Short mmCIF file of C-alpha atoms in Angstrom, two decimals:
data_model
loop_
_atom_site.label_atom_id
_atom_site.label_comp_id
_atom_site.label_asym_id
_atom_site.label_seq_id
_atom_site.Cartn_x
_atom_site.Cartn_y
_atom_site.Cartn_z
CA UNK A 1 2.35 -2.97 -11.78
CA UNK A 2 1.82 0.28 -9.94
CA UNK A 3 0.99 0.24 -6.25
CA UNK A 4 -1.55 2.77 -4.98
CA UNK A 5 -1.86 3.57 -1.27
CA UNK A 6 -4.47 5.75 0.41
CA UNK A 7 -3.41 7.63 3.56
CA UNK A 8 -6.34 7.90 6.01
CA UNK A 9 -6.95 8.81 9.63
CA UNK A 10 -8.65 11.35 11.85
CA UNK A 11 -7.83 15.05 11.33
CA UNK A 12 -4.55 16.30 12.80
CA UNK A 13 -2.84 12.91 13.15
CA UNK A 14 -0.02 13.75 10.71
CA UNK A 15 -1.38 12.48 7.37
CA UNK A 16 -0.47 15.48 5.23
CA UNK A 17 2.89 15.91 6.97
CA UNK A 18 3.64 12.27 6.16
CA UNK A 19 2.49 12.76 2.57
CA UNK A 20 4.71 15.84 2.18
CA UNK A 21 7.72 13.93 3.44
CA UNK A 22 6.94 10.97 1.16
CA UNK A 23 6.35 12.84 -2.06
CA UNK A 24 7.75 16.33 -1.46
CA UNK A 25 4.54 17.42 -3.20
CA UNK A 26 3.78 20.31 -0.86
CA UNK A 27 0.38 19.16 0.40
CA UNK A 28 -1.07 21.78 2.72
CA UNK A 29 -0.69 20.94 6.40
CA UNK A 30 -2.25 22.93 9.24
CA UNK A 31 -3.53 22.60 12.79
CA UNK A 32 -7.27 22.48 12.08
CA UNK A 33 -9.68 19.82 10.75
CA UNK A 34 -10.41 19.45 7.01
CA UNK A 35 -7.30 21.30 5.91
CA UNK A 36 -7.14 18.77 3.04
CA UNK A 37 -10.30 18.93 0.91
CA UNK A 38 -9.39 17.36 -2.42
CA UNK A 39 -7.05 14.35 -2.29
CA UNK A 40 -3.38 15.12 -2.92
CA UNK A 41 -1.60 12.59 -5.12
CA UNK A 42 2.14 11.96 -5.18
CA UNK A 43 4.30 9.45 -7.03
CA UNK A 44 7.10 8.23 -4.78
CA UNK A 45 10.30 6.47 -5.85
CA UNK A 46 10.84 3.20 -3.97
CA UNK A 47 14.28 3.23 -2.28
CA UNK A 48 16.36 0.16 -3.14
CA UNK A 49 20.13 0.10 -2.61
CA UNK A 50 20.40 -2.94 -4.92
CA UNK A 51 19.35 -0.84 -7.89
CA UNK A 52 22.30 1.54 -7.54
CA UNK A 53 24.79 -1.32 -7.14
CA UNK A 54 23.48 -3.13 -10.22
CA UNK A 55 23.62 0.06 -12.26
CA UNK A 56 27.24 0.48 -11.18
CA UNK A 57 28.13 -3.05 -12.28
CA UNK A 58 26.62 -2.45 -15.73
CA UNK A 59 27.73 1.18 -16.00
CA UNK A 60 24.12 2.06 -16.88
CA UNK A 61 23.32 5.47 -18.33
CA UNK A 62 20.05 5.71 -16.41
CA UNK A 63 18.50 4.21 -13.29
CA UNK A 64 14.71 3.79 -13.07
CA UNK A 65 13.27 2.83 -9.64
CA UNK A 66 9.79 1.41 -9.26
CA UNK A 67 7.17 3.76 -7.82
CA UNK A 68 4.25 3.90 -5.39
CA UNK A 69 1.36 6.31 -5.78
CA UNK A 70 0.23 7.86 -2.49
CA UNK A 71 -3.16 9.53 -2.10
CA UNK A 72 -3.56 11.88 0.87
CA UNK A 73 -7.24 11.61 1.79
CA UNK A 74 -8.77 14.30 4.00
CA UNK A 75 -9.31 13.57 7.69
CA UNK A 76 -12.35 11.44 8.47
CA UNK A 77 -14.55 11.99 11.52
CA UNK A 78 -17.43 10.20 13.18
CA UNK A 79 -20.39 10.53 10.81
CA UNK A 80 -18.25 10.73 7.66
CA UNK A 81 -20.29 8.01 5.93
CA UNK A 82 -23.35 10.26 6.29
CA UNK A 83 -21.50 13.24 4.87
CA UNK A 84 -20.23 14.88 8.06
CA UNK A 85 -17.04 16.84 7.43
CA UNK A 86 -17.42 16.25 3.68
CA UNK A 87 -16.84 12.58 4.56
CA UNK A 88 -18.84 11.10 1.69
CA UNK A 89 -16.56 12.67 -0.90
CA UNK A 90 -13.45 11.67 1.04
CA UNK A 91 -14.51 8.03 1.37
CA UNK A 92 -15.04 7.67 -2.37
CA UNK A 93 -11.32 8.32 -2.95
CA UNK A 94 -10.40 5.14 -1.04
CA UNK A 95 -12.16 2.74 -3.42
CA UNK A 96 -9.38 2.49 -5.97
CA UNK A 97 -6.37 2.11 -3.66
CA UNK A 98 -4.59 -1.23 -3.16
CA UNK A 99 -3.68 -0.57 0.45
CA UNK A 100 -4.95 1.72 3.20
CA UNK A 101 -2.24 3.37 5.29
CA UNK A 102 -4.03 4.26 8.51
CA UNK A 103 -2.12 7.00 10.34
CA UNK A 104 -2.73 6.86 14.09
CA UNK A 105 -1.66 9.57 16.52
CA UNK A 106 0.53 8.05 19.25
CA UNK A 107 1.93 11.17 20.90
CA UNK A 108 0.75 13.75 23.43
CA UNK A 109 0.90 17.45 22.51
CA UNK A 110 -1.47 20.01 24.00
CA UNK A 111 -0.63 22.44 21.17
CA UNK A 112 -2.12 20.14 18.52
CA UNK A 113 -5.89 19.74 18.59
CA UNK A 114 -7.38 16.24 18.77
CA UNK A 115 -10.93 16.14 17.40
CA UNK A 116 -11.99 13.57 20.03
CA UNK A 117 -10.43 15.49 22.93
CA UNK A 118 -7.59 13.11 23.85
CA UNK A 119 -5.24 10.35 22.69
CA UNK A 120 -6.87 6.92 22.42
CA UNK A 121 -5.55 4.90 19.43
CA UNK A 122 -8.06 2.04 19.74
CA UNK A 123 -11.00 4.46 19.76
CA UNK A 124 -9.54 6.42 16.83
CA UNK A 125 -9.02 3.27 14.77
CA UNK A 126 -12.57 2.09 15.54
CA UNK A 127 -14.03 5.42 14.38
CA UNK A 128 -12.37 5.11 10.96
CA UNK A 129 -13.24 1.41 10.61
CA UNK A 130 -16.89 2.05 11.54
CA UNK A 131 -17.17 4.77 8.90
CA UNK A 132 -15.76 2.44 6.24
CA UNK A 133 -18.25 -0.26 7.27
CA UNK A 134 -21.20 2.18 7.17
CA UNK A 135 -20.17 3.44 3.73
CA UNK A 136 -19.91 -0.16 2.51
CA UNK A 137 -23.35 -0.94 3.93
CA UNK A 138 -24.83 2.03 2.07
CA UNK A 139 -23.35 0.91 -1.28
CA UNK A 140 -24.24 -2.77 -0.79
CA UNK A 141 -27.86 -1.91 0.10
CA UNK A 142 -28.10 0.06 -3.15
CA UNK A 143 -26.65 -2.90 -5.04
CA UNK A 144 -29.22 -5.25 -3.48
CA UNK A 145 -32.10 -3.03 -4.62
CA UNK A 146 -30.71 -2.82 -8.15
CA UNK A 147 -30.16 -6.58 -8.39
CA UNK A 148 -33.61 -7.39 -7.03
CA UNK A 149 -35.19 -5.34 -9.83
CA UNK A 150 -33.08 -7.04 -12.49
CA UNK A 151 -33.78 -10.49 -11.04
CA UNK A 152 -37.53 -9.81 -11.07
CA UNK A 153 -37.51 -9.07 -14.78
CA UNK A 154 -35.90 -12.41 -15.48
CA UNK A 155 -32.16 -11.72 -15.47
CA UNK A 156 -31.04 -14.86 -13.59
CA UNK A 157 -27.38 -13.92 -13.96
CA UNK A 158 -27.84 -11.66 -10.95
CA UNK A 159 -29.06 -14.44 -8.65
CA UNK A 160 -25.60 -15.32 -7.29
CA UNK A 161 -24.63 -11.66 -6.98
CA UNK A 162 -27.84 -10.91 -5.09
CA UNK A 163 -27.23 -13.77 -2.67
CA UNK A 164 -23.74 -12.50 -1.87
CA UNK A 165 -24.91 -8.90 -1.47
CA UNK A 166 -27.79 -9.84 0.85
CA UNK A 167 -25.51 -11.96 3.05
CA UNK A 168 -22.96 -9.16 3.10
CA UNK A 169 -25.60 -6.61 4.15
CA UNK A 170 -26.38 -8.67 7.24
CA UNK A 171 -22.66 -9.00 8.00
CA UNK A 172 -22.05 -5.24 7.76
CA UNK A 173 -25.19 -4.39 9.75
CA UNK A 174 -23.66 -6.32 12.65
CA UNK A 175 -20.70 -3.92 12.60
CA UNK A 176 -18.31 -6.44 11.04
CA UNK A 177 -15.83 -5.38 8.37
CA UNK A 178 -15.79 -6.91 4.91
CA UNK A 179 -12.36 -8.37 5.74
CA UNK A 180 -14.06 -10.94 8.00
CA UNK A 181 -16.69 -11.86 5.40
CA UNK A 182 -16.18 -15.36 3.97
CA UNK A 183 -16.81 -16.02 0.29
CA UNK A 184 -16.55 -19.17 -1.80
CA UNK A 185 -14.42 -19.38 -4.94
CA UNK A 186 -17.59 -18.99 -7.05
CA UNK A 187 -18.60 -15.84 -5.14
CA UNK A 188 -15.29 -14.01 -5.43
CA UNK A 189 -16.08 -12.21 -8.70
CA UNK A 190 -19.35 -10.82 -7.35
CA UNK A 191 -17.66 -9.85 -4.07
CA UNK A 192 -14.66 -8.14 -5.70
CA UNK A 193 -16.98 -6.19 -7.98
CA UNK A 194 -18.34 -4.36 -4.91
CA UNK A 195 -14.94 -2.67 -4.26
CA UNK A 196 -15.54 -2.60 -0.51
CA UNK A 197 -13.68 -0.06 1.61
CA UNK A 198 -13.58 -2.18 4.77
CA UNK A 199 -12.29 -5.14 2.75
CA UNK A 200 -8.97 -3.52 1.91
CA UNK A 201 -5.69 -4.44 3.54
CA UNK A 202 -4.38 -1.99 6.12
CA UNK A 203 -0.94 -0.83 7.22
CA UNK A 204 -0.93 1.11 10.49
CA UNK A 205 1.50 4.06 10.66
CA UNK A 206 2.04 5.14 14.27
CA UNK A 207 3.01 8.81 14.49
CA UNK A 208 5.12 9.11 17.64
CA UNK A 209 7.15 11.84 19.32
CA UNK A 210 10.91 12.02 18.78
CA UNK A 211 11.68 10.51 22.22
CA UNK A 212 9.60 7.40 21.44
CA UNK A 213 10.90 6.80 17.91
CA UNK A 214 13.33 4.05 18.89
CA UNK A 215 11.41 2.12 21.54
CA UNK A 216 7.77 3.13 21.03
CA UNK A 217 5.21 3.69 23.78
CA UNK A 218 1.96 2.35 25.23
CA UNK A 219 -0.07 3.89 22.39
CA UNK A 220 2.00 2.01 19.80
CA UNK A 221 1.50 -1.25 21.72
CA UNK A 222 -2.26 -0.68 21.57
CA UNK A 223 -2.10 -0.23 17.79
CA UNK A 224 -0.05 -3.43 17.45
CA UNK A 225 -2.71 -5.38 19.34
CA UNK A 226 -5.43 -4.05 17.02
CA UNK A 227 -3.29 -4.78 13.94
CA UNK A 228 -2.62 -8.35 15.10
CA UNK A 229 -6.31 -9.25 14.67
CA UNK A 230 -5.88 -9.25 10.88
CA UNK A 231 -2.11 -9.86 10.82
CA UNK A 232 -1.57 -6.28 9.66
CA UNK A 233 1.79 -4.53 9.67
CA UNK A 234 2.62 -1.57 11.92
CA UNK A 235 5.33 1.05 11.36
CA UNK A 236 6.51 3.79 13.69
CA UNK A 237 7.48 7.20 12.37
CA UNK A 238 7.78 10.76 13.63
CA UNK A 239 6.13 13.09 11.11
CA UNK A 240 8.16 16.08 12.29
CA UNK A 241 11.49 14.27 11.86
CA UNK A 242 10.52 12.74 8.51
CA UNK A 243 9.70 16.23 7.23
CA UNK A 244 13.22 17.33 8.21
CA UNK A 245 14.85 14.24 6.65
CA UNK A 246 13.03 14.84 3.37
CA UNK A 247 14.93 18.12 2.95
CA UNK A 248 18.39 16.53 3.37
CA UNK A 249 20.66 15.08 0.70
CA UNK A 250 21.57 11.35 1.03
CA UNK A 251 24.83 11.98 2.91
CA UNK A 252 23.23 14.39 5.41
CA UNK A 253 20.30 11.98 5.81
CA UNK A 254 22.64 9.13 6.79
CA UNK A 255 24.42 11.31 9.36
CA UNK A 256 21.12 12.57 10.78
CA UNK A 257 19.79 9.02 11.20
CA UNK A 258 23.03 7.96 12.93
CA UNK A 259 22.65 10.82 15.41
CA UNK A 260 19.14 9.59 16.19
CA UNK A 261 20.36 5.99 16.55
CA UNK A 262 18.28 4.80 13.58
CA UNK A 263 19.35 2.58 10.67
CA UNK A 264 16.63 3.77 8.27
CA UNK A 265 14.02 6.51 7.87
CA UNK A 266 10.44 5.76 8.91
CA UNK A 267 9.28 6.40 5.35
CA UNK A 268 11.63 3.73 3.97
CA UNK A 269 10.27 1.27 6.53
CA UNK A 270 6.72 2.27 5.62
CA UNK A 271 7.31 1.61 1.90
CA UNK A 272 8.96 -1.76 2.63
CA UNK A 273 6.07 -2.71 4.92
CA UNK A 274 3.55 -1.74 2.22
CA UNK A 275 5.29 -4.17 -0.14
CA UNK A 276 5.26 -6.90 2.50
CA UNK A 277 1.58 -6.34 3.36
CA UNK A 278 0.58 -6.75 -0.29
CA UNK A 279 2.96 -9.62 -1.01
CA UNK A 280 5.01 -7.68 -3.58
CA UNK A 281 8.60 -8.23 -4.68
CA UNK A 282 11.04 -6.53 -7.04
CA UNK A 283 13.05 -7.89 -9.94
CA UNK A 284 15.55 -5.99 -12.11
CA UNK A 285 16.53 -5.58 -15.73
CA UNK A 286 20.12 -4.45 -16.15
CA UNK A 287 22.10 -3.13 -19.10
CA UNK A 288 24.39 -0.31 -20.27
CA UNK A 289 21.41 1.77 -21.39
CA UNK A 290 19.23 1.34 -18.29
CA UNK A 291 18.87 -0.45 -14.97
CA UNK A 292 15.24 -0.66 -13.90
CA UNK A 293 13.22 -2.10 -11.02
CA UNK A 294 9.90 -3.88 -11.67
CA UNK A 295 7.19 -4.71 -9.13
CA UNK A 296 5.34 -8.05 -9.22
CA UNK A 297 3.33 -10.24 -6.85
CA UNK A 298 5.33 -12.88 -4.98
CA UNK A 299 4.77 -16.22 -6.71
CA UNK A 300 4.66 -14.75 -10.23
CA UNK A 301 6.09 -17.01 -12.93
CA UNK A 302 8.64 -15.81 -15.49
CA UNK A 303 6.24 -15.28 -18.47
CA UNK A 304 3.86 -13.15 -16.38
CA UNK A 305 6.79 -11.20 -14.91
CA UNK A 306 7.93 -10.51 -18.49
CA UNK A 307 4.41 -9.32 -19.29
CA UNK A 308 4.81 -6.48 -16.77
CA UNK A 309 7.39 -5.00 -19.16
CA UNK A 310 5.34 -5.66 -22.30
CA UNK A 311 2.52 -8.03 -23.22
CA UNK A 312 4.57 -9.22 -26.24
CA UNK A 313 7.23 -10.51 -23.83
CA UNK A 314 4.68 -12.76 -22.14
CA UNK A 315 2.94 -13.85 -25.33
CA UNK A 316 6.16 -14.85 -27.10
CA UNK A 317 8.10 -16.01 -24.02
CA UNK A 318 10.85 -18.58 -24.75
CA UNK A 319 13.02 -18.51 -21.63
CA UNK A 320 14.53 -16.24 -18.99
CA UNK A 321 18.21 -15.78 -18.30
CA UNK A 322 18.40 -15.15 -14.58
CA UNK A 323 20.95 -14.05 -12.01
CA UNK A 324 20.12 -13.96 -8.30
CA UNK A 325 21.04 -10.61 -6.78
CA UNK A 326 23.22 -12.26 -4.12
CA UNK A 327 25.31 -13.82 -6.92
CA UNK A 328 25.59 -10.52 -8.75
CA UNK A 329 26.72 -8.81 -5.56
CA UNK A 330 29.12 -11.61 -4.62
CA UNK A 331 30.94 -11.68 -7.94
CA UNK A 332 30.93 -7.91 -8.39
CA UNK A 333 29.69 -7.86 -11.97
CA UNK A 334 26.95 -9.34 -14.10
CA UNK A 335 29.22 -11.34 -16.45
CA UNK A 336 30.97 -13.19 -13.64
CA UNK A 337 27.78 -14.03 -11.77
CA UNK A 338 25.97 -17.36 -12.03
CA UNK A 339 23.48 -17.07 -14.89
CA UNK A 340 20.73 -19.69 -15.11
CA UNK A 341 18.38 -20.61 -17.94
CA UNK A 342 14.79 -20.78 -16.67
CA UNK A 343 11.57 -21.79 -18.41
CA UNK A 344 7.87 -20.99 -18.17
CA UNK A 345 7.38 -22.56 -14.75
CA UNK A 346 10.12 -20.57 -13.04
CA UNK A 347 8.85 -18.51 -10.10
CA UNK A 348 10.66 -15.18 -9.94
CA UNK A 349 12.42 -14.36 -6.66
CA UNK A 350 12.88 -10.97 -5.04
CA UNK A 351 16.08 -9.40 -6.38
CA UNK A 352 16.36 -11.55 -9.52
CA UNK A 353 18.11 -9.92 -12.45
CA UNK A 354 16.16 -10.99 -15.54
CA UNK A 355 16.79 -11.08 -19.29
CA UNK A 356 13.80 -12.37 -21.28
CA UNK A 357 14.06 -14.19 -24.61
CA UNK A 358 10.90 -14.12 -26.70
CA UNK A 359 9.47 -14.50 -30.20
CA UNK A 360 7.84 -11.45 -31.76
#
């Protein structure tokens, strides 16, 4: 499966600088609002030290990491849902992402314009959330009108959908996000079909100054309090430093991080947090030809994990030959590690090395 993340936030909070560092795609970055007009898209390799080690054990000819697609969405402002600052077009780009990465400015700098006149993370977060709610309300109201017409002409299949949409309208009108809207098991299909912006999971990325990168500051603490309401993850990064790190080779990067007293780059932490927020894990296939990482949901059983590689693997699944990564690492090579035979009910663990047996 491919993970897709949308980077959002007010103008001038560091979104495009973060995107550049993530994807090295050269998204334009400047000190004025609406620098980004069309969304920039970058495919980013997911860093995983286990992949390199496994490839070394198997003497693989190629190494294929899993990837995340990042979409850099232009800065939103108050009134975006009504079209202010080209907001309507920007908001539409969020619908298809799996996770919203909300970049929040948590540093003071008089040389960088803030569209609201000063640093206030809670206010900034509320502005973005309100715009997502208003956009959702607009689309749900349209859906209600459409369903009412179809229901009137005798299409009873829309009755349940209409009931959900009408209840949701009232919820959104009260300024509540779709994330706090409760649906029954029977209503989930109708609800999911609405592709609500304010219903998406959020990861907060706090852009701090270099001096606050290790310990944070009061602005970061404010973001953490907001994030805690929905059990969301928060990550600190310094856009300026990440841009510098992105230009270094692995050895220079390690030395640079040591000088800063950091064990990992903010972007690596951001990617790992994105996986955690969405409940994703990685398993590996290893051989002399290729060592590859595969992304699945935590709790996925072996046949469905095999289906990520090819639907024939799931359809004709017989068994999985599995090695836990810790075993592979402990014994130093795949052959000496503890291989297990697992059936259809086996739940794949993060780091499992898998070989699938199947009938064609």
